[in-house]
CSV table of C-alpha atoms and ligand atoms in Angstrom, one decimal:
chain,number,residue,atom,x,y,z
A,6,MET,CA,0.0,0.0,0.0
A,7,SER,CA,1.3,3.5,-0.8
A,8,GLU,CA,1.9,6.2,1.8
A,9,LEU,CA,-1.0,8.2,0.3
A,10,HIS,CA,-3.3,5.4,1.0
A,11,GLU,CA,-1.9,4.9,4.5
A,12,LEU,CA,-2.6,8.6,5.2
A,13,CYS,CA,-6.3,8.3,4.1
A,14,TYR,CA,-7.0,5.6,6.8
A,15,LEU,CA,-6.8,8.5,9.2
A,16,LYS,CA,-5.3,6.3,11.9
A,17,ASP,CA,-3.2,8.8,13.7
A,18,ARG,CA,-5.4,11.0,15.9
A,19,PRO,CA,-6.0,13.9,16.3
A,20,ILE,CA,-6.5,14.5,12.6
A,21,THR,CA,-4.9,17.9,12.0
A,22,GLU,CA,-4.2,20.2,9.1
A,23,ALA,CA,-0.5,19.9,9.6
A,24,LYS,CA,-0.4,16.1,9.9
A,25,TYR,CA,-2.8,15.3,7.1
A,26,VAL,CA,-3.7,18.1,4.7
A,27,CYS,CA,-0.1,19.3,4.3
A,28,LYS,CA,1.1,15.7,3.7
A,29,LEU,CA,-1.7,15.0,1.2
A,30,LYS,CA,-0.9,18.2,-0.7
A,31,GLU,CA,2.8,17.1,-0.8
A,32,TYR,CA,1.9,13.7,-2.3
A,33,LEU,CA,-0.4,15.3,-4.9
A,34,LYS,CA,2.2,17.9,-5.8
A,35,LYS,CA,4.7,15.1,-6.4
A,36,GLY,CA,2.3,13.9,-9.1
A,37,ILE,CA,0.5,11.0,-7.4
A,38,PRO,CA,-3.0,11.0,-9.0
A,39,SER,CA,-5.9,11.8,-6.7
A,40,THR,CA,-7.5,8.7,-8.3
A,41,TYR,CA,-4.6,6.4,-7.5
A,42,THR,CA,-6.3,3.2,-6.2
A,43,ILE,CA,-5.1,0.6,-3.7
A,44,GLU,CA,-5.5,-1.9,-6.5
A,45,ASP,CA,-3.1,0.1,-8.7
A,46,ALA,CA,-0.6,0.3,-5.8
A,47,TYR,CA,-0.8,-3.4,-5.2
A,48,THR,CA,-0.1,-4.1,-8.9
A,49,GLN,CA,2.8,-1.8,-8.9
A,50,GLU,CA,4.3,-3.0,-5.7
A,51,HIS,CA,4.2,-6.6,-6.8
A,52,ALA,CA,5.3,-5.7,-10.4
A,53,LEU,CA,2.3,-7.6,-11.6
A,54,GLU,CA,1.2,-7.6,-15.2
A,55,GLY,CA,-2.1,-8.3,-16.7
A,56,PRO,CA,-5.5,-6.7,-17.0
A,57,GLU,CA,-6.1,-3.6,-15.0
A,58,SER,CA,-8.3,-4.1,-12.0
A,59,LYS,CA,-11.8,-2.8,-12.6
A,60,SER,CA,-12.6,-2.0,-9.0
A,61,THR,CA,-11.2,1.3,-7.9
A,62,THR,CA,-10.7,2.0,-4.2
A,63,THR,CA,-9.6,5.6,-4.4
A,64,PRO,CA,-8.2,7.8,-1.6
A,65,LEU,CA,-11.7,9.3,-1.3
A,66,HIS,CA,-13.2,5.9,-0.6
A,67,LEU,CA,-10.6,5.3,2.1
A,68,ILE,CA,-11.3,8.6,3.8
A,69,CYS,CA,-15.1,8.1,3.7
A,70,GLU,CA,-14.6,4.6,5.2
A,71,SER,CA,-12.3,5.9,7.9
A,72,ILE,CA,-13.9,9.1,9.2
A,73,PRO,CA,-14.1,8.5,13.0
A,74,GLU,CA,-17.5,8.6,14.5
A,75,ASP,CA,-16.2,10.7,17.3
A,76,ALA,CA,-14.4,13.3,15.1
A,77,THR,CA,-14.1,16.7,16.8
A,78,GLU,CA,-15.1,19.9,14.9
A,79,ALA,CA,-11.4,20.6,14.2
A,80,GLU,CA,-10.9,17.1,12.9
A,81,LYS,CA,-14.0,17.4,10.7
A,82,GLU,CA,-12.6,20.6,9.2
A,83,ALA,CA,-9.3,18.8,8.4
A,84,ILE,CA,-11.1,15.9,6.8
A,85,LEU,CA,-13.2,18.2,4.7
A,86,SER,CA,-10.0,20.0,3.6
A,87,MET,CA,-8.6,16.7,2.5
A,88,ILE,CA,-11.7,15.9,0.5
A,89,ASP,CA,-11.6,19.4,-1.1
A,90,GLU,CA,-7.9,19.0,-1.9
A,91,LEU,CA,-8.6,15.6,-3.6
A,92,PHE,CA,-11.4,17.1,-5.7
A,93,LEU,CA,-9.3,20.1,-6.6
A,94,ASN,CA,-6.9,17.5,-8.0
A,95,GLY,CA,-9.4,15.6,-10.1
A,96,ALA,CA,-10.8,13.0,-7.7
A,97,GLY,CA,-13.8,11.1,-9.0
A,98,TRP,CA,-17.1,11.5,-7.1
A,99,CYS,CA,-18.7,8.6,-9.0
A,100,LEU,CA,-15.9,6.0,-9.2
A,101,THR,CA,-16.9,2.7,-7.7
A,102,ASN,CA,-14.9,0.3,-5.5
A,103,GLY,CA,-15.1,-3.5,-5.4
A,104,ASN,CA,-18.5,-3.4,-3.6
A,105,ASP,CA,-19.9,-1.1,-6.4
A,106,GLU,CA,-19.9,1.8,-4.0
A,107,THR,CA,-19.0,5.4,-4.8
A,108,PRO,CA,-17.5,7.4,-1.9
A,109,GLY,CA,-21.0,8.8,-1.4
A,110,CYS,CA,-22.4,5.3,-1.1
A,111,VAL,CA,-19.8,4.5,1.6
A,112,LEU,CA,-20.9,7.6,3.6
A,113,LEU,CA,-24.6,6.5,3.2
A,114,ARG,CA,-23.9,3.0,4.5
A,115,ARG,CA,-22.1,4.6,7.4
A,116,GLY,CA,-25.1,6.7,8.3
A,117,LEU,CA,-23.4,10.0,7.1
A,118,HIS,CA,-26.1,10.9,4.6
A,119,GLY,CA,-26.7,14.7,4.7
A,120,SER,CA,-23.4,15.4,6.5
A,121,SER,CA,-20.9,18.0,5.3
A,122,TYR,CA,-18.9,15.1,3.8
A,123,TRP,CA,-22.0,14.0,1.9
A,124,ASN,CA,-22.7,17.5,0.6
A,125,ARG,CA,-19.1,17.7,-0.7
A,126,MET,CA,-19.7,14.6,-2.8
A,127,VAL,CA,-23.0,15.9,-4.2
A,128,ASP,CA,-21.5,19.3,-5.0
A,129,ALA,CA,-18.6,17.7,-6.7
A,130,GLY,CA,-21.1,15.6,-8.7
A,131,VAL,CA,-23.0,18.7,-9.8
A,132,ARG,CA,-19.7,20.5,-10.8
A,133,ALA,CA,-18.6,17.5,-12.8
A,134,GLU,CA,-21.9,17.2,-14.6
A,135,LEU,CA,-22.0,20.9,-15.5
A,136,LEU,CA,-18.4,20.8,-16.6
A,137,PHE,CA,-19.0,17.6,-18.7
A,138,ARG,CA,-21.9,19.5,-20.4
A,139,LYS,CA,-19.5,22.3,-21.3
A,140,LEU,CA,-16.9,19.9,-22.6
A,141,GLU,CA,-19.6,18.3,-24.9
A,142,ASP,CA,-20.8,21.7,-26.1
A,143,PRO,CA,-19.5,22.2,-29.6
A,144,ASN,CA,-19.9,26.0,-29.1
A,145,VAL,CA,-17.4,26.2,-26.3
A,146,GLU,CA,-13.7,26.4,-27.3
A,147,PHE,CA,-11.0,25.3,-25.0
A,148,LEU,CA,-7.6,26.8,-24.8
A,149,GLU,CA,-4.7,24.4,-25.4
A,150,TYR,CA,-2.3,23.9,-22.6
A,151,PRO,CA,0.8,25.8,-23.3
A,152,GLU,CA,3.9,23.7,-24.1
A,153,ARG,CA,6.2,23.7,-21.0
A,154,GLU,CA,9.8,24.9,-21.4
A,155,GLU,CA,12.3,22.0,-21.5
A,156,GLU,CA,14.4,23.3,-18.6
A,157,GLU,CA,11.3,23.8,-16.4
A,158,GLU,CA,10.3,20.1,-16.7
A,159,GLU,CA,10.3,18.3,-13.3
A,160,GLU,CA,10.6,14.6,-13.0
A,161,ILE,CA,7.2,13.2,-12.5
A,162,PRO,CA,6.6,9.6,-11.3
A,163,ASP,CA,5.2,7.4,-14.0
A,164,LEU,CA,2.0,7.1,-12.1
A,165,VAL,CA,0.8,10.4,-13.5
A,166,GLU,CA,-1.8,10.2,-16.2
A,167,THR,CA,-1.7,12.9,-18.9
A,168,VAL,CA,-4.3,15.6,-18.7
A,169,GLU,CA,-5.8,14.2,-22.0
A,170,GLU,CA,-6.0,10.7,-20.5
A,171,MET,CA,-7.7,12.0,-17.3
A,172,GLU,CA,-10.2,14.0,-19.4
A,173,GLU,CA,-10.9,11.1,-21.7
A,174,ALA,CA,-11.4,8.7,-18.7
A,175,SER,CA,-13.7,11.1,-16.9
A,176,ASN,CA,-15.7,11.9,-20.1
A,177,LYS,CA,-16.2,8.2,-20.8
A,178,LYS,CA,-17.4,7.6,-17.3
A,179,ALA,CA,-19.7,10.7,-17.3
A,180,LYS,CA,-21.3,9.6,-20.6
A,181,GLN,CA,-21.9,6.1,-19.2
A,182,ASP,CA,-23.4,7.8,-16.1
A,183,GLU,CA,-25.7,10.2,-17.9
A,184,PRO,CA,-29.0,9.2,-16.4
A,185,THR,CA,-32.1,8.2,-18.3
A,186,VAL,CA,-35.5,9.6,-17.4
A,187,ARG,CA,-36.4,6.1,-16.3
A,188,ASP,CA,-33.2,4.2,-15.5
A,189,VAL,CA,-32.8,1.7,-18.2
A,190,GLY,CA,-29.6,-0.4,-18.3
A,191,ILE,CA,-26.7,0.4,-20.6
A,192,ASP,CA,-27.0,-3.0,-22.2
A,193,ASP,CA,-30.8,-2.5,-22.6
A,194,PRO,CA,-31.9,-2.3,-26.2
A,195,SER,CA,-34.6,0.2,-25.0
A,196,SER,CA,-31.9,2.7,-24.1
A,197,SER,CA,-32.5,4.4,-27.4
A,198,THR,CA,-36.0,5.6,-28.4
A,199,SER,CA,-35.8,4.3,-31.9
A,200,THR,CA,-35.1,0.8,-30.7
A,201,TYR,CA,-37.7,1.0,-28.0
A,202,LEU,CA,-40.4,2.1,-30.3
A,203,LYS,CA,-39.7,-1.1,-32.4
A,204,THR,CA,-39.7,-3.3,-29.3
A,205,LYS,CA,-42.9,-5.3,-28.7
A,206,LEU,CA,-44.6,-4.5,-25.4
A,207,LYS,CA,-46.8,-6.6,-23.1
A,208,TYR,CA,-49.4,-5.6,-20.5
A,209,GLN,CA,-49.3,-8.0,-17.6
A,210,GLU,CA,-50.6,-8.1,-14.1
A,211,GLY,CA,-49.4,-4.8,-12.5
A,212,SER,CA,-46.9,-3.8,-15.1
A,213,LEU,CA,-46.1,-2.9,-18.7
A,214,VAL,CA,-43.0,-4.7,-19.9
A,215,THR,CA,-40.9,-5.2,-23.0
A,216,ASP,CA,-42.0,-8.6,-24.4
A,217,LYS,CA,-38.7,-10.5,-24.8
A,218,ARG,CA,-36.5,-9.1,-22.1
A,219,GLY,CA,-39.1,-8.3,-19.5
A,220,ASP,CA,-37.8,-4.8,-18.8
A,221,GLY,CA,-40.3,-2.7,-16.7
A,222,VAL,CA,-41.6,0.2,-18.7
A,223,MET,CA,-44.2,1.1,-16.0
A,224,MET,CA,-45.4,-0.5,-12.8
A,225,GLN,CA,-48.5,-0.3,-10.6
A,226,TRP,CA,-46.4,0.3,-7.5
A,227,GLU,CA,-45.8,3.9,-8.8
A,228,GLU,CA,-49.5,4.7,-8.2
A,229,LYS,CA,-48.6,6.9,-5.2
A,230,LEU,CA,-46.0,8.8,-7.2
A,231,MET,CA,-48.5,9.3,-10.1
A,232,GLN,CA,-51.1,10.6,-7.6
A,233,ALA,CA,-48.6,13.2,-6.4
A,234,GLY,CA,-48.0,14.1,-10.0
A,235,CYS,CA,-51.7,14.4,-10.8
A,236,ASP,CA,-52.3,16.6,-7.7
A,237,SER,CA,-49.5,18.9,-8.7
A,238,LEU,CA,-51.0,19.4,-12.2
A,239,PHE,CA,-54.2,20.8,-10.6
A,240,ARG,CA,-52.3,22.7,-7.9
A,241,GLY,CA,-53.0,26.2,-9.1
A,242,ILE,CA,-56.5,25.6,-10.5
A,243,ASP,CA,-59.6,26.7,-8.6
A,244,ASN,CA,-62.1,25.2,-11.0
A,245,PRO,CA,-61.0,21.9,-12.6
A,246,ASP,CA,-63.7,22.4,-15.2
A,247,GLU,CA,-61.6,25.1,-16.8
A,248,ALA,CA,-58.4,23.1,-16.8
A,249,THR,CA,-56.2,22.1,-19.7
A,250,ILE,CA,-53.7,19.4,-19.0
A,251,LEU,CA,-51.0,17.7,-21.0
A,252,ASN,CA,-49.5,14.3,-20.2
A,253,LEU,CA,-46.5,13.0,-22.1
A,254,GLY,CA,-46.3,9.2,-22.0
A,255,PHE,CA,-49.4,7.1,-21.4
A,256,GLY,CA,-47.9,3.8,-20.3
A,257,MET,CA,-50.5,2.1,-18.1
A,258,GLY,CA,-52.7,5.2,-18.1
A,259,ILE,CA,-52.4,5.5,-14.3
A,260,ILE,CA,-51.9,9.2,-14.2
A,261,ASP,CA,-54.3,9.8,-17.1
A,262,SER,CA,-57.1,7.9,-15.3
A,263,MET,CA,-56.4,10.1,-12.2
A,264,ILE,CA,-56.5,13.2,-14.4
A,265,GLU,CA,-59.8,12.1,-15.9
A,266,GLU,CA,-61.3,11.7,-12.5
A,267,LYS,CA,-60.9,15.5,-12.1
A,268,HIS,CA,-62.8,16.2,-15.3
A,269,PRO,CA,-60.5,18.7,-17.0
A,270,THR,CA,-61.9,20.7,-19.9
A,271,LYS,CA,-59.2,19.4,-22.2
A,272,HIS,CA,-56.8,16.5,-21.6
A,273,TYR,CA,-54.0,16.1,-24.1
A,274,ILE,CA,-52.1,12.8,-24.1
A,275,CYS,CA,-49.0,12.3,-26.2
A,276,GLU,CA,-48.0,8.7,-26.8
A,277,ALA,CA,-45.5,7.3,-29.4
A,278,HIS,CA,-45.5,3.5,-29.0
A,279,PRO,CA,-47.8,1.5,-31.4
A,280,ASP,CA,-48.7,-1.1,-28.8
A,281,VAL,CA,-49.6,1.5,-26.2
A,282,LEU,CA,-51.7,3.4,-28.8
A,283,LYS,CA,-53.5,0.1,-29.6
A,284,LYS,CA,-54.3,-0.4,-25.9
A,285,MET,CA,-55.6,3.2,-25.6
A,286,GLN,CA,-57.8,2.6,-28.6
A,287,GLN,CA,-59.2,-0.7,-27.1
A,288,ASP,CA,-59.9,1.0,-23.8
A,289,GLY,CA,-61.8,3.9,-25.4
A,290,TRP,CA,-59.3,6.7,-24.8
A,291,MET,CA,-59.6,7.9,-28.4
A,292,ASP,CA,-63.4,8.3,-28.0
A,293,LYS,CA,-63.5,10.6,-24.9
A,294,ASP,CA,-64.9,14.1,-25.8
A,295,ASN,CA,-62.4,16.0,-23.7
A,296,VAL,CA,-59.3,13.9,-24.6
A,297,VAL,CA,-57.0,14.7,-27.5
A,298,VAL,CA,-54.5,11.9,-28.3
A,299,LEU,CA,-51.4,13.2,-30.0
A,300,LYS,CA,-50.0,10.1,-31.7
A,301,GLY,CA,-46.2,10.1,-32.1
A,302,LYS,CA,-43.1,11.3,-30.3
A,303,TRP,CA,-43.6,14.5,-28.3
A,304,GLN,CA,-40.6,15.9,-30.2
A,305,ASP,CA,-42.8,15.9,-33.3
A,306,THR,CA,-46.3,16.4,-31.9
A,307,ILE,CA,-45.8,19.1,-29.3
A,308,PRO,CA,-43.9,21.9,-31.1
A,309,PRO,CA,-46.8,22.6,-33.5
A,310,LEU,CA,-48.9,23.5,-30.4
A,311,LEU,CA,-46.7,26.5,-29.8
A,312,SER,CA,-48.3,28.3,-32.8
A,313,LYS,CA,-51.8,27.2,-32.0
A,314,GLY,CA,-52.4,29.3,-28.9
A,315,VAL,CA,-52.8,26.3,-26.6
A,316,PHE,CA,-51.6,26.8,-23.0
A,317,PHE,CA,-51.6,24.3,-20.2
A,318,ASP,CA,-52.4,24.5,-16.5
A,319,GLY,CA,-50.5,21.4,-15.9
A,320,ILE,CA,-47.8,19.4,-17.9
A,321,TYR,CA,-46.6,16.0,-16.8
A,322,TYR,CA,-43.6,14.2,-18.4
A,323,ASP,CA,-42.9,10.5,-18.0
A,324,THR,CA,-41.5,8.7,-21.0
A,325,TYR,CA,-39.2,5.7,-21.4
A,326,SER,CA,-35.8,5.2,-23.0
A,327,GLU,CA,-35.1,9.0,-23.0
A,328,HIS,CA,-32.1,10.8,-21.5
A,329,TYR,CA,-31.6,13.9,-19.6
A,330,GLU,CA,-30.7,15.7,-22.8
A,331,ASP,CA,-34.2,15.0,-24.0
A,332,MET,CA,-35.6,16.6,-20.9
A,333,LEU,CA,-33.5,19.7,-21.5
A,334,GLN,CA,-35.1,20.0,-25.0
A,335,LEU,CA,-38.5,19.6,-23.4
A,336,PHE,CA,-37.9,22.6,-21.1
A,337,ASP,CA,-37.7,24.8,-24.3
A,338,LEU,CA,-41.3,23.8,-25.0
A,339,VAL,CA,-42.5,23.9,-21.4
A,340,VAL,CA,-41.7,27.6,-21.1
A,341,GLY,CA,-43.8,28.3,-24.2
A,342,LEU,CA,-46.8,26.1,-23.3
A,343,LEU,CA,-47.2,26.5,-19.5
A,344,LYS,CA,-49.6,29.2,-18.3
A,345,PRO,CA,-48.0,31.8,-16.0
A,346,ASP,CA,-49.5,30.1,-12.9
A,347,GLY,CA,-49.3,26.5,-14.3
A,348,THR,CA,-47.3,23.6,-12.9
A,349,PHE,CA,-44.9,21.2,-14.7
A,350,SER,CA,-44.0,17.9,-13.1
A,351,PHE,CA,-42.3,14.8,-14.1
A,352,PHE,CA,-41.5,11.2,-13.0
A,353,ASN,CA,-38.2,11.8,-11.2
A,354,GLY,CA,-36.1,8.8,-11.9
A,355,LEU,CA,-32.9,10.8,-12.8
A,356,GLY,CA,-30.0,9.0,-11.3
A,357,ALA,CA,-32.4,6.9,-9.1
A,358,ASP,CA,-30.1,3.8,-9.0
A,359,ARG,CA,-28.1,5.4,-6.2
A,360,LEU,CA,-29.0,8.1,-3.8
A,361,VAL,CA,-25.9,10.2,-4.3
A,362,CYS,CA,-26.5,10.4,-8.1
A,363,TYR,CA,-30.2,11.1,-7.4
A,364,GLU,CA,-29.3,14.1,-5.2
A,365,VAL,CA,-26.7,15.4,-7.8
A,366,TYR,CA,-29.5,15.4,-10.4
A,367,LYS,CA,-31.9,17.1,-8.0
A,368,LYS,CA,-29.5,20.0,-8.0
A,369,VAL,CA,-28.6,19.9,-11.7
A,370,VAL,CA,-32.3,20.0,-12.6
A,371,ASP,CA,-32.8,23.0,-10.3
A,372,ILE,CA,-29.9,24.9,-12.0
A,373,ASP,CA,-31.1,24.0,-15.5
A,374,LEU,CA,-34.7,25.1,-14.8
A,375,SER,CA,-33.5,28.4,-13.3
A,376,ASN,CA,-32.1,29.3,-16.7
A,377,TYR,CA,-35.7,29.4,-17.9
A,378,GLY,CA,-37.0,31.4,-15.0
A,379,LEU,CA,-38.5,28.3,-13.5
A,380,SER,CA,-38.3,27.1,-9.9
A,381,VAL,CA,-38.5,23.6,-8.6
A,382,LYS,CA,-39.8,22.5,-5.3
A,383,PHE,CA,-39.2,18.9,-4.2
A,384,SER,CA,-41.3,17.0,-1.7
A,385,GLU,CA,-40.4,13.7,-0.3
A,386,ILE,CA,-42.4,10.6,-0.8
A,387,GLU,CA,-41.5,7.2,0.7
A,388,PRO,CA,-41.6,4.5,-2.0
A,389,PRO,CA,-43.2,1.1,-1.0
A,390,GLN,CA,-40.8,-1.1,0.9
A,391,GLY,CA,-41.1,-3.7,-1.8
A,392,ALA,CA,-39.5,-1.3,-4.3
A,393,LEU,CA,-36.3,-1.3,-2.3
A,394,HIS,CA,-36.0,-5.1,-2.0
A,395,ASP,CA,-34.5,-7.3,-4.6
A,396,GLU,CA,-36.7,-9.7,-6.6
A,397,LYS,CA,-36.0,-12.6,-4.2
A,398,ALA,CA,-37.7,-10.9,-1.3
A,399,THR,CA,-41.4,-12.0,-0.9
A,400,ASP,CA,-42.7,-8.4,-1.0
A,401,SER,CA,-40.5,-7.3,-3.9
A,402,VAL,CA,-42.3,-5.4,-6.6
A,403,TRP,CA,-39.6,-6.5,-9.1
A,404,LYS,CA,-40.6,-10.1,-9.4
A,405,GLY,CA,-40.5,-11.1,-13.1
A,406,ILE,CA,-38.8,-7.8,-14.0
A,407,LYS,CA,-35.4,-8.0,-15.6
A,408,ARG,CA,-33.9,-5.0,-13.8
A,409,ALA,CA,-35.0,-2.8,-11.0
A,410,TYR,CA,-35.0,0.9,-12.1
A,411,TRP,CA,-35.5,2.2,-8.7
A,412,ARG,CA,-33.0,1.9,-5.7
A,413,CYS,CA,-33.5,5.0,-3.6
A,414,PRO,CA,-35.0,5.1,-0.1
A,415,ILE,CA,-36.9,8.3,-1.0
A,416,TYR,CA,-38.7,9.7,-4.0
A,417,TYR,CA,-38.2,13.5,-4.6
A,418,HIS,CA,-41.4,14.6,-6.2
A,419,PRO,CA,-40.9,17.8,-8.3
A,420,GLU,CA,-43.3,20.7,-8.8
A,421,VAL,CA,-42.0,23.3,-11.3
A,422,PHE,CA,-43.5,26.7,-11.8
A,423,PHE,CA,-42.5,30.2,-12.9
A,424,ALA,CA,-40.4,31.8,-10.2
B,511,SAM,C1,-43.3,5.0,-18.0
B,511,SAM,S1,-44.5,5.1,-19.2
B,511,SAM,C2,-45.6,6.3,-18.6
B,511,SAM,C3,-46.4,5.9,-17.4
B,511,SAM,C4,-47.6,6.8,-17.1
B,511,SAM,N1,-47.1,7.9,-16.3
B,511,SAM,C5,-48.6,6.1,-16.2
B,511,SAM,O1,-49.1,6.7,-15.3
B,511,SAM,O2,-49.0,5.0,-16.5
B,511,SAM,C6,-43.7,5.9,-20.5
B,511,SAM,C7,-44.6,6.0,-21.8
B,511,SAM,O3,-43.9,7.0,-22.6
B,511,SAM,C8,-44.0,6.6,-23.9
B,511,SAM,N2,-43.0,7.3,-24.7
B,511,SAM,C9,-41.6,7.0,-24.7
B,511,SAM,N3,-41.0,7.9,-25.5
B,511,SAM,C10,-41.9,8.8,-25.9
B,511,SAM,C11,-41.8,9.9,-26.8
B,511,SAM,N4,-40.7,10.4,-27.2
B,511,SAM,N5,-43.0,10.6,-27.0
B,511,SAM,C12,-44.2,10.1,-26.5
B,511,SAM,N6,-44.3,9.0,-25.8
B,511,SAM,C13,-43.2,8.4,-25.5
B,511,SAM,C14,-43.8,5.1,-23.8
B,511,SAM,O4,-44.3,4.4,-25.0
B,511,SAM,C15,-44.7,4.8,-22.6
B,511,SAM,O5,-46.0,4.5,-22.9
């Protein structure tokens, strides 16, 4: 094990600035990467060759694992400085160790959710996500690093990755981690809309799933979340008989049935999948006087409404196989279609496969909406216990479903309105 890793075990108490932060800065200045893992150190120490280890126990993981329960205020400050220093030097907030835990997950397991350490992880995630967006933006030009003078060159240990390598690695990781609106797996054919729309669907007891793989598109256990969504759409309306509502994504029609119970004047439903449209036809949705079914992708059917003078009291968004980028495009339409006192809400599954990512996206969404003069308020809803259990548990809601798309102990229900 390297000296850097030894330091991050925080064994020598009290933990002080002089003993720990200064030493850490020294190691980082020497060129030891902030992402140097104990697995890398082992491989180097034993001069091993072979495939690189996939698990990455970084210095941040070690610190999060080692924070003493009885740390004094001064010690906490020193530990936070160490975390800051690591982030300043490119440490990864979402790298996972052998137990598939990010540093934030380690804190959560240790009961440190909501602590200052936890907030540091979330803030680093938000910064990384916003920076990644800039790196991807073709309109942003980056200055080249100036060539260093020969004589100035210091000897750097061969552990150091080049800036390009570090950027490339972090970009690759960030792309993989870009959340979907509903968390579909990377290997899932439904992770692209065009493939999803060609995938056969099946309605079965309590869920709508893809026919062959059994991926959950929508599930009955989300009823409570849909009820919260429906209530939000009518939030600012005194008389529901004068309400115009838009729902994007019919699925099992759970939220649309709830909306209908409130008798809105006009209820627009946008749906793109042929099997879902067939079901809507069978169940009489096309024949309801107040219902307008927009057949096709919202990207095609909603923009024409902008020039038709249609405005909504409530807009709900819950699709499948779409990414956060799609949602950003939707915000352009929402600002044009929402009445000044209207409410926009959405199924919030952004990053919902781990709490730290979920909280990062909670902040990112807030920042993005503020660019449109919109504010978001989140309320907390407890998902049913069975949603948190794996499919072997008797009360699991995931029985027969290929992959759970929900793993958070709390649902952050969003209500968005003009600030
Ligand atoms: C998770 S379900 C919606 C569930 C719904 N909230 C409910 O209460 O039952 C997602 C729905 O969005 C539809 N969808 C996916 N992409 C779409 C798009 N680009 N435009 C319109 N509908 C889409 C899917 O076919 C699916 O019916």
